Short mmCIF file of C-alpha atoms in Angstrom, two decimals:
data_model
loop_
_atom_site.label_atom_id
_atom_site.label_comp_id
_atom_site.label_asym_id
_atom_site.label_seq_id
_atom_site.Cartn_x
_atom_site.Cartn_y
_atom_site.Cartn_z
CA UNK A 1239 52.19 11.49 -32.20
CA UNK A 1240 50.95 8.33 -33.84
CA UNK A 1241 46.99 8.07 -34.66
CA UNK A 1242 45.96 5.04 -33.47
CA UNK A 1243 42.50 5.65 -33.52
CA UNK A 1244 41.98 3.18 -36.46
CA UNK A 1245 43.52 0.50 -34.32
CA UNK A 1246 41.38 -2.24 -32.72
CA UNK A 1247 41.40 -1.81 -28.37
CA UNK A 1248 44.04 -4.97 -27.46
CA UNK A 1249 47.69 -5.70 -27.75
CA UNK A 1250 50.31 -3.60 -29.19
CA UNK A 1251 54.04 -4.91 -30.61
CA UNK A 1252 56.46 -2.03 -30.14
CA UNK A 1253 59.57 -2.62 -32.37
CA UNK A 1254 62.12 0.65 -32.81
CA UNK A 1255 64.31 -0.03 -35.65
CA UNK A 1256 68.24 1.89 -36.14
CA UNK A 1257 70.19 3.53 -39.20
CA UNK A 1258 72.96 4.66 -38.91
CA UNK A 1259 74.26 7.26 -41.92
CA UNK A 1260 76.39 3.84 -43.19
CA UNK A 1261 73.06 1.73 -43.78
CA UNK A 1262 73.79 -0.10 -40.72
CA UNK A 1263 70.20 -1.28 -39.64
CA UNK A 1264 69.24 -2.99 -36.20
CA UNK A 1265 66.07 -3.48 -34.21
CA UNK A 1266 64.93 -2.77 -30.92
CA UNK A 1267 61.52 -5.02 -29.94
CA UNK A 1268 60.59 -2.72 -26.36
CA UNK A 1269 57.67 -3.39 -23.70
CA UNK A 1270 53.95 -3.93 -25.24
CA UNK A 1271 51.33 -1.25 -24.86
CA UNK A 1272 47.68 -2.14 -24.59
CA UNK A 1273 45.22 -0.12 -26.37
CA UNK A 1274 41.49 0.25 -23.98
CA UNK A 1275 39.58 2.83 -24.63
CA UNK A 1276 36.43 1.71 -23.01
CA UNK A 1277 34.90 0.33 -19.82
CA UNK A 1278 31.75 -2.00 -20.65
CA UNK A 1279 28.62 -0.14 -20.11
CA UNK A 1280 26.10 -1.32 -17.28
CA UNK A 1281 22.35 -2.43 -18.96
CA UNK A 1282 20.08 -1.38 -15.99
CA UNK A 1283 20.22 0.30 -12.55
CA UNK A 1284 17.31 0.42 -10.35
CA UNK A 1285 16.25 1.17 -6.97
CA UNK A 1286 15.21 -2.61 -5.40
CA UNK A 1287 12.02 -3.42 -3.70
CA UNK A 1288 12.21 -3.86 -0.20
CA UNK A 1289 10.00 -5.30 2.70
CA UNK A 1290 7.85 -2.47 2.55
CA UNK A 1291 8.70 -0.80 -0.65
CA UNK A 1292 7.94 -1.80 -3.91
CA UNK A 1293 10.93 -1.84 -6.58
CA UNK A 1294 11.66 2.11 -7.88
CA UNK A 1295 10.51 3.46 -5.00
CA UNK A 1296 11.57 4.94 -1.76
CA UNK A 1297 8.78 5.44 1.28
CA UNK A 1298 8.80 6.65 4.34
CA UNK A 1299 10.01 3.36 6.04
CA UNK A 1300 12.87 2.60 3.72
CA UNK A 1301 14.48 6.21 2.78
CA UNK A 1302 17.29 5.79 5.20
CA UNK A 1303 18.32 1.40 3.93
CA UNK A 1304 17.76 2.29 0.04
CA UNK A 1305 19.10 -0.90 -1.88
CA UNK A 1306 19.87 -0.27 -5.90
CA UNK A 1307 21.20 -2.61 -7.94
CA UNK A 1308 23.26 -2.52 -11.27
CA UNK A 1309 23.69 -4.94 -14.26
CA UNK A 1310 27.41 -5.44 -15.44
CA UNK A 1311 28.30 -6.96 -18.90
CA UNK A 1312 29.97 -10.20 -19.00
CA UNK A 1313 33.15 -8.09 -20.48
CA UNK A 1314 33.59 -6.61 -17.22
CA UNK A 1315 36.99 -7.04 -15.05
CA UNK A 1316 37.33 -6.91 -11.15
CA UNK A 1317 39.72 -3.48 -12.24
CA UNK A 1318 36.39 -1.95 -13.52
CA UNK A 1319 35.04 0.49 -10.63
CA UNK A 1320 31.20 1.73 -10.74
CA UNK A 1321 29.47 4.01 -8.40
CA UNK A 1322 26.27 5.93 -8.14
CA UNK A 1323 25.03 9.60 -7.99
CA UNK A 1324 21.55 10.32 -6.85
CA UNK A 1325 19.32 13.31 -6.91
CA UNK A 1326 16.19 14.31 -6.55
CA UNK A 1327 16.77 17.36 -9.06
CA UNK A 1328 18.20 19.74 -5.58
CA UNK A 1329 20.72 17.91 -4.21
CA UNK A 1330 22.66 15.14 -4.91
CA UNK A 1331 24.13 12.06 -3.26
CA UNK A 1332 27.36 10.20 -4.39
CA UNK A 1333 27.63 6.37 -3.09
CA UNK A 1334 31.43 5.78 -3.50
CA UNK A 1335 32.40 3.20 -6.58
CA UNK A 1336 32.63 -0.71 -5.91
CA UNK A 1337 34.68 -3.48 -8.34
CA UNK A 1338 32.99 -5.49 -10.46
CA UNK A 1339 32.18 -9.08 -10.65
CA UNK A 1340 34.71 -10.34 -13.03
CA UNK A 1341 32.83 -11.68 -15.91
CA UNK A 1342 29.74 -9.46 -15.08
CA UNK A 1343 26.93 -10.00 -13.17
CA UNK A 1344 24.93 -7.78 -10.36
CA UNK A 1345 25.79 -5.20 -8.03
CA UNK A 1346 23.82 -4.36 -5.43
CA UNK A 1347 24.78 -0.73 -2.97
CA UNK A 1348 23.38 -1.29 0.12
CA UNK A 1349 22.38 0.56 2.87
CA UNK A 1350 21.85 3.79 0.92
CA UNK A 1351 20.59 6.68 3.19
CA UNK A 1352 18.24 9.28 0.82
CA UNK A 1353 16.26 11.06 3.68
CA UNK A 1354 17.80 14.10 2.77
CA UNK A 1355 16.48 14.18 -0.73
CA UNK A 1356 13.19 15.40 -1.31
CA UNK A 1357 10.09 13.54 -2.44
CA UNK A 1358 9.50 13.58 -5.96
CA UNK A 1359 11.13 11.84 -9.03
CA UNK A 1360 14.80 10.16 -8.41
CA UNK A 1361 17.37 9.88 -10.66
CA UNK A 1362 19.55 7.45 -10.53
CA UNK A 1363 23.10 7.77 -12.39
CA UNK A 1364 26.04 5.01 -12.66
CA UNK A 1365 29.51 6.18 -12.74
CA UNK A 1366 32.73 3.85 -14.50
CA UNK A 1367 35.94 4.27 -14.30
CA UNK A 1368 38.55 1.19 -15.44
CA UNK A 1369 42.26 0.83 -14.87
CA UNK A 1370 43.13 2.87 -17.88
CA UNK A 1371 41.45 5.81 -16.49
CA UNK A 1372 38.59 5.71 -19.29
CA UNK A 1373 34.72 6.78 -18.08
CA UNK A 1374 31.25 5.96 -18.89
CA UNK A 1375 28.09 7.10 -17.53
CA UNK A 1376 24.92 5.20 -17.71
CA UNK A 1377 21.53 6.38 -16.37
CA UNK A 1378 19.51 4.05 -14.55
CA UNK A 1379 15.77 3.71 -14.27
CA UNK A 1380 13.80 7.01 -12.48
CA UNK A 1381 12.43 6.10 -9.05
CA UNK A 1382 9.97 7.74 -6.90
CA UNK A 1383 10.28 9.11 -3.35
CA UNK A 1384 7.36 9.48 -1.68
CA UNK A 1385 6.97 9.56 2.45
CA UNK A 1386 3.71 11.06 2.98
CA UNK A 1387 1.15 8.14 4.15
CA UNK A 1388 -2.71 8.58 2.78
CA UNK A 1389 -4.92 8.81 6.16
CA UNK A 1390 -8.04 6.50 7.24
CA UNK A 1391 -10.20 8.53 9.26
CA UNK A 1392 -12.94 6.83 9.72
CA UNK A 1393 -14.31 2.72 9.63
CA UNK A 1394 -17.49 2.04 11.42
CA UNK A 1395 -20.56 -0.72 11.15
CA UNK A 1396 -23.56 1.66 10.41
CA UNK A 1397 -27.34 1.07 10.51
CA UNK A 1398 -28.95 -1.23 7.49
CA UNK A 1399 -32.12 -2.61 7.06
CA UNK A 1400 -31.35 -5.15 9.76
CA UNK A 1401 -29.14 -3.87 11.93
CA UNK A 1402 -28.78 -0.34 14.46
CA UNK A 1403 -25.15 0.82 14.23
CA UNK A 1404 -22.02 -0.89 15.36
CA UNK A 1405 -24.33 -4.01 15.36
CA UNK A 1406 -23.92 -7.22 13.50
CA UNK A 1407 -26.42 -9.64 13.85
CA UNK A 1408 -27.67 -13.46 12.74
CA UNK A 1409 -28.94 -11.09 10.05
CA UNK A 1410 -26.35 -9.41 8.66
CA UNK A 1411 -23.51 -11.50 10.07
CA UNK A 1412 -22.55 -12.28 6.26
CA UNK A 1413 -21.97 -8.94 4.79
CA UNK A 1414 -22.62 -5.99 7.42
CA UNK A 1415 -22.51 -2.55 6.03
CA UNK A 1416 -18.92 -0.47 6.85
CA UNK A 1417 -18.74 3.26 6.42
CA UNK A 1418 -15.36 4.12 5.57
CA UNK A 1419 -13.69 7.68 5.64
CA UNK A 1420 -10.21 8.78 3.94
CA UNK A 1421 -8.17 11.74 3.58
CA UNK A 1422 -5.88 12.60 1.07
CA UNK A 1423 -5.83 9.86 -0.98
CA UNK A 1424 -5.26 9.09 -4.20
CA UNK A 1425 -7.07 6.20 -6.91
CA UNK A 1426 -4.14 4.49 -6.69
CA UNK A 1427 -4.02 3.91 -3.44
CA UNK A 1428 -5.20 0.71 -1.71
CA UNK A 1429 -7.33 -0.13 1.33
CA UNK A 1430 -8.45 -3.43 3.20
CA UNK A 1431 -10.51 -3.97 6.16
CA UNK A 1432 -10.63 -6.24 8.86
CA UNK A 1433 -12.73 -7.41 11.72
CA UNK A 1434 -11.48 -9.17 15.07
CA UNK A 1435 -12.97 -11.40 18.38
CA UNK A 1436 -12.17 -11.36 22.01
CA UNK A 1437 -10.61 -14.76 21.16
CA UNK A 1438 -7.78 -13.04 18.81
CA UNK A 1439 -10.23 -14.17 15.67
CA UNK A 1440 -9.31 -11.68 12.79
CA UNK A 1441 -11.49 -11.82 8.94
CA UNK A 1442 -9.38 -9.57 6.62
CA UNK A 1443 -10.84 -8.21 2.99
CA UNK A 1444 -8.32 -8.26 0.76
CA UNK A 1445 -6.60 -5.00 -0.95
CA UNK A 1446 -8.81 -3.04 -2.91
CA UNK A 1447 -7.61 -0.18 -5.41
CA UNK A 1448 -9.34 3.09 -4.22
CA UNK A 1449 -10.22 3.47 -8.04
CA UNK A 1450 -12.82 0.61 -8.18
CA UNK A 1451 -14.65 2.81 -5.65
CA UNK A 1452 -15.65 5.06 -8.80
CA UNK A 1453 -16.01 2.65 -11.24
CA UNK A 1454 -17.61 -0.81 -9.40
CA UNK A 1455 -20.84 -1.40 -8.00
CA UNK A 1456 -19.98 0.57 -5.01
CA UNK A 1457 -19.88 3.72 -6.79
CA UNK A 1458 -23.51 4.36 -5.98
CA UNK A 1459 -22.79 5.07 -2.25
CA UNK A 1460 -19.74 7.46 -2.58
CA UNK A 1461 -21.25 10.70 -0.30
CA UNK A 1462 -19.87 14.19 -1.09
CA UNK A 1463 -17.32 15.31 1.75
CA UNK A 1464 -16.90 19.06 2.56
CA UNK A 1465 -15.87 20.61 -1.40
CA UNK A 1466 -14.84 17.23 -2.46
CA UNK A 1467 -16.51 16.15 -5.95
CA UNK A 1468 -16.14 12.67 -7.54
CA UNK A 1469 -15.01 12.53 -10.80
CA UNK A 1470 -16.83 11.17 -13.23
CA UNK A 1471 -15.29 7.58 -14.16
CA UNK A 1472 -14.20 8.40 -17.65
CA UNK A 1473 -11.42 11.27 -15.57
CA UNK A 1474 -10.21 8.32 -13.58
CA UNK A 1475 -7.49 7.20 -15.75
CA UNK A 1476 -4.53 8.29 -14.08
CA UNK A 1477 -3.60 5.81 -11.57
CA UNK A 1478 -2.29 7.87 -9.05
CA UNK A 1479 -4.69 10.98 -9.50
CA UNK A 1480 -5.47 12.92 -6.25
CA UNK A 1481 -8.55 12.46 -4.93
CA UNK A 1482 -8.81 14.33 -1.63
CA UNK A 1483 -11.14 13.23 1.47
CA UNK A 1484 -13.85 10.31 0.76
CA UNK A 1485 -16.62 8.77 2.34
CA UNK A 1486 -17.56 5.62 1.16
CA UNK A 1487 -20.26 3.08 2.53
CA UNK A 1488 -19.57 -0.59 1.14
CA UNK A 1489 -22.87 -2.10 0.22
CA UNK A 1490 -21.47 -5.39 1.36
CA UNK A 1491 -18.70 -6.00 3.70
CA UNK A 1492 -16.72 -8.42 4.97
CA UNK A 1493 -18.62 -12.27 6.18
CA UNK A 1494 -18.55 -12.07 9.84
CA UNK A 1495 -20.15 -15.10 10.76
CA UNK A 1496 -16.68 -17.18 11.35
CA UNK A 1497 -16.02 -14.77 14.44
CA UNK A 1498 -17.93 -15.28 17.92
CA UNK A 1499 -20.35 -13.11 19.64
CA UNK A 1500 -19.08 -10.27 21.91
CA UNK A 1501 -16.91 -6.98 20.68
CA UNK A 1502 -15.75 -6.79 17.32
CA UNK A 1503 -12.94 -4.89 16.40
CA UNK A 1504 -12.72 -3.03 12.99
CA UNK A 1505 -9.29 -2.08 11.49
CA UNK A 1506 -8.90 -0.22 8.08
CA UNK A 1507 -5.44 -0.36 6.67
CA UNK A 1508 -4.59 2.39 3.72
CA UNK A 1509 -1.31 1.42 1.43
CA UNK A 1510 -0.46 4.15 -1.53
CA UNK A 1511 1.72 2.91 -4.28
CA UNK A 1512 4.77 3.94 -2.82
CA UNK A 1513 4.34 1.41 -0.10
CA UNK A 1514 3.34 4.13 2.72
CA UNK A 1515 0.52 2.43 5.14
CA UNK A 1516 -1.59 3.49 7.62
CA UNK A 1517 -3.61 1.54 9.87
CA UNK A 1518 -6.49 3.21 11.93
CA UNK A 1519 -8.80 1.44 14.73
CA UNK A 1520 -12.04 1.70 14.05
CA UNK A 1521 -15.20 2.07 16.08
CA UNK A 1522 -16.11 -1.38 18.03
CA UNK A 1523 -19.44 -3.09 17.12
CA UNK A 1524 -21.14 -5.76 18.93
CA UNK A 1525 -22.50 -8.94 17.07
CA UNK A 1526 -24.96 -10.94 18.55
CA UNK A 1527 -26.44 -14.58 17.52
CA UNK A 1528 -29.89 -14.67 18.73
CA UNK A 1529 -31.92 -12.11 19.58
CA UNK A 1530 -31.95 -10.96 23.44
CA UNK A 1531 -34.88 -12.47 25.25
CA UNK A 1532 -36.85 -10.26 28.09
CA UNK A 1533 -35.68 -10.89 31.70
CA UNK A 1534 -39.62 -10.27 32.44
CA UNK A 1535 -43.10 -9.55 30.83
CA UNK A 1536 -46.39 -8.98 32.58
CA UNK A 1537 -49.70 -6.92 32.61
CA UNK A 1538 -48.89 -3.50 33.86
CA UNK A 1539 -51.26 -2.23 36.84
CA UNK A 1540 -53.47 0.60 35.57
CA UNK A 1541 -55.68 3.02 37.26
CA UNK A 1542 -58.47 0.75 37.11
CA UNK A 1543 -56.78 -2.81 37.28
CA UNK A 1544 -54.03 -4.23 39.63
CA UNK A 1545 -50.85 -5.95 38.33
CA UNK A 1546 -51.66 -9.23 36.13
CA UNK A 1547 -55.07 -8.60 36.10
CA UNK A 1548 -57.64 -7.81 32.94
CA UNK A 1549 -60.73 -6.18 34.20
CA UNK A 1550 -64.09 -5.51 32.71
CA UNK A 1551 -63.03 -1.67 33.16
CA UNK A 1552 -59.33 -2.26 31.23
CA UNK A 1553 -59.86 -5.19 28.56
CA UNK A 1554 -60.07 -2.61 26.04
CA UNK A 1555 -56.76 -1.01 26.71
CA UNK A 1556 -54.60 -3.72 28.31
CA UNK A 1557 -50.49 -2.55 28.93
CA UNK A 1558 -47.96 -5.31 29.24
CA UNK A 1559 -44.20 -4.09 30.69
CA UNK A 1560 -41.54 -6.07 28.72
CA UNK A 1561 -38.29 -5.68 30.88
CA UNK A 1562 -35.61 -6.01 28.20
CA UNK A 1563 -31.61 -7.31 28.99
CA UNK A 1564 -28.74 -4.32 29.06
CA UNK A 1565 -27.58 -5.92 26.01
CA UNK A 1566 -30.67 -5.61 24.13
CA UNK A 1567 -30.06 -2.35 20.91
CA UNK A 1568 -32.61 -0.01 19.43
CA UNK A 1569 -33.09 -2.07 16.47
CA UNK A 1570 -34.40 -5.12 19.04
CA UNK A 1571 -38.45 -5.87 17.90
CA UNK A 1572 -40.70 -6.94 20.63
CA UNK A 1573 -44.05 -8.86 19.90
CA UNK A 1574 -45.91 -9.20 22.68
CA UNK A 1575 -48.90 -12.15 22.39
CA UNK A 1576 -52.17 -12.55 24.68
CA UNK A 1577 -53.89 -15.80 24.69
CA UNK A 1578 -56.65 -17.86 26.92
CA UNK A 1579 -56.38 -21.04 25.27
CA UNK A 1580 -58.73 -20.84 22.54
CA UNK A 1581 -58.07 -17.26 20.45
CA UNK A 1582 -54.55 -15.41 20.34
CA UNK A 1583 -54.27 -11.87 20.45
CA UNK A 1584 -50.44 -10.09 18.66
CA UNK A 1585 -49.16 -6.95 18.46
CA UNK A 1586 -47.64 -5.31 15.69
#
């Protein structure tokens, strides 16, 4: 056979010359061969971001529509076929191979189903094949499956200096304190709370990393839950390191005071990195903007004095009843004040 591995890929002359044993000499110029020996090799392959994923990963809500796309070289022809293999390591899926964009370009395989796969690390492999039967393989960019949402277990307006729980007041109508409770999370998951009104109102915080709960000013009211130990914020440097269950109150929360009186809804929505939320309905708090006046007040009758009377025998030890509305809270401080005109009598 003839070595023509020296030979540049692109046109070949075939000529086939005769002699005969009387030095008669002719030619024969037959059909052209073309020498290809390779297809051009994609530069990148990577799983696409999606409405609800971010791009190299796969969650829970787009494993079965996957989209990955794949970067031809301009020296690509429409005869040039590519396709994909997937795996998570176990199994493997093969997405049959597409023609390229003559003159290069992207490729995008839609509609990719990997629910089968496990979570984990995904590779992602792309397959040529041209017209003259020659192969490549290129691999693509690792993505991530992951379909297991963190959890919010808890949100909740507790008591502050100001306030009894699930209230929010004139007082603390700017930055009411929210307990918040998570399981199995990790610091690089995110979370965001929001409050709502009977008249479809809604005040949202925006996304904050679980990891600036160990290292901001908020630190200080992380609380122990069950065996769960925060680590110190030097041991916080892998993004996505598992953190377990959390309680966490937020000094401050979010300003309130845009939203009318009545119910208020709370909402905490947990996002990991992957894309996976959950969203968990809190407990309800009421916010009020004045305080709740008494639907009565007078001097109680004693054993000695009738009803709105101060005798010689009870002056000493006078009771007033304070009737106080059904929408009055624990928190609520009365003052009750005696005068006659010329001296005024408070009490604490």
């Amino acid at each position: 056979g003839f070595d023509a591995s020296r030979r540049s890929d692109g046109p070949f002359a075939l000529a086939i010359q005769f002699q005969d044993s009387f030095c008669n000499a002719t030619r024969y110029d037959g059909d052209g061969a073309t020498k290809d020996t390779q297809i051009p090799l994609p530069s990148n392959a990577q799983i696409e971001a999606g409405i609800s994923n971010p791009a190299n990963f796969v969650n829970i809500d787009s494993q079965s529509n996957v989209s990955i796309s794949v970067e031809i070289p301009s020296t690509a022809k429409s005869t040039d076929l590519y396709g994909l293999s997937i795996t998570d390591g176990v199994s493997t899926l093969n997405v049959a191979p597409q023609g390229a964009p003559t003159g290069g370009g992207t490729m995008t395989f839609n509609g990719i189903d990997l629910s089968l796969l496990n979570d984990g690390m995904i590779g992602v492999t792309v397959n040529g094949t041209d017209d003259a039967n020659n192969q490549n393989v290129m691999t693509g960019m690792p993505g991530m499956k992951d379909t297991e949402a963190p959890s919010a277990a808890r949100v909740r307006v507790v008591a502050g200096a100001s306030n009894a729980i699930d209230e929010i007041n004139a007082t603390n109508s700017a930055n009411p304190p929210v307990l918040l409770r998570f399981e199995n999370v990790a610091t690089g998951d995110q979370y965001r709370v929001s409050f709502g009104d009977d008249n479809g109102k809604t005040i949202s915080s925006t996304f904050q990393s679980m990891i600036s709960l160990f290292t901001g000013p908020s630190a200080t009211g992380i609380v122990n839950s069950g065996d769960f130990n925060p680590p110190a914020n030097e041991a916080v440097a892998e993004s996505n390191q598992r953190i377990g269950d959390l309680d966490i109150t937020l000094p401050a929360g979010i300003c309130t005071q845009g939203l009318v009186a009545g119910a208020i809804s709370l909402r905490l929505e947990v996002k990991d990195t992957a894309g996976n939320s959950t969203f968990l309905i809190g407990t309800s708090a009421q916010k009020t903007t004045a305080a709740h006046l008494p639907t009565a007040a007078r001097v109680a009758s004693g054993a000695q004095n009738a009803q709105d009377i101060i005798n010689q025998a009870s002056f000493g030890s006078v009771t007033i009843d304070v009737a106080m509305p059904a929408s009055s809270t624990t928190s609520a401080m009365v003052r009750v004040r005696l005068a006659d005109g010329a001296r005024l009598i408070d009490t604490a």
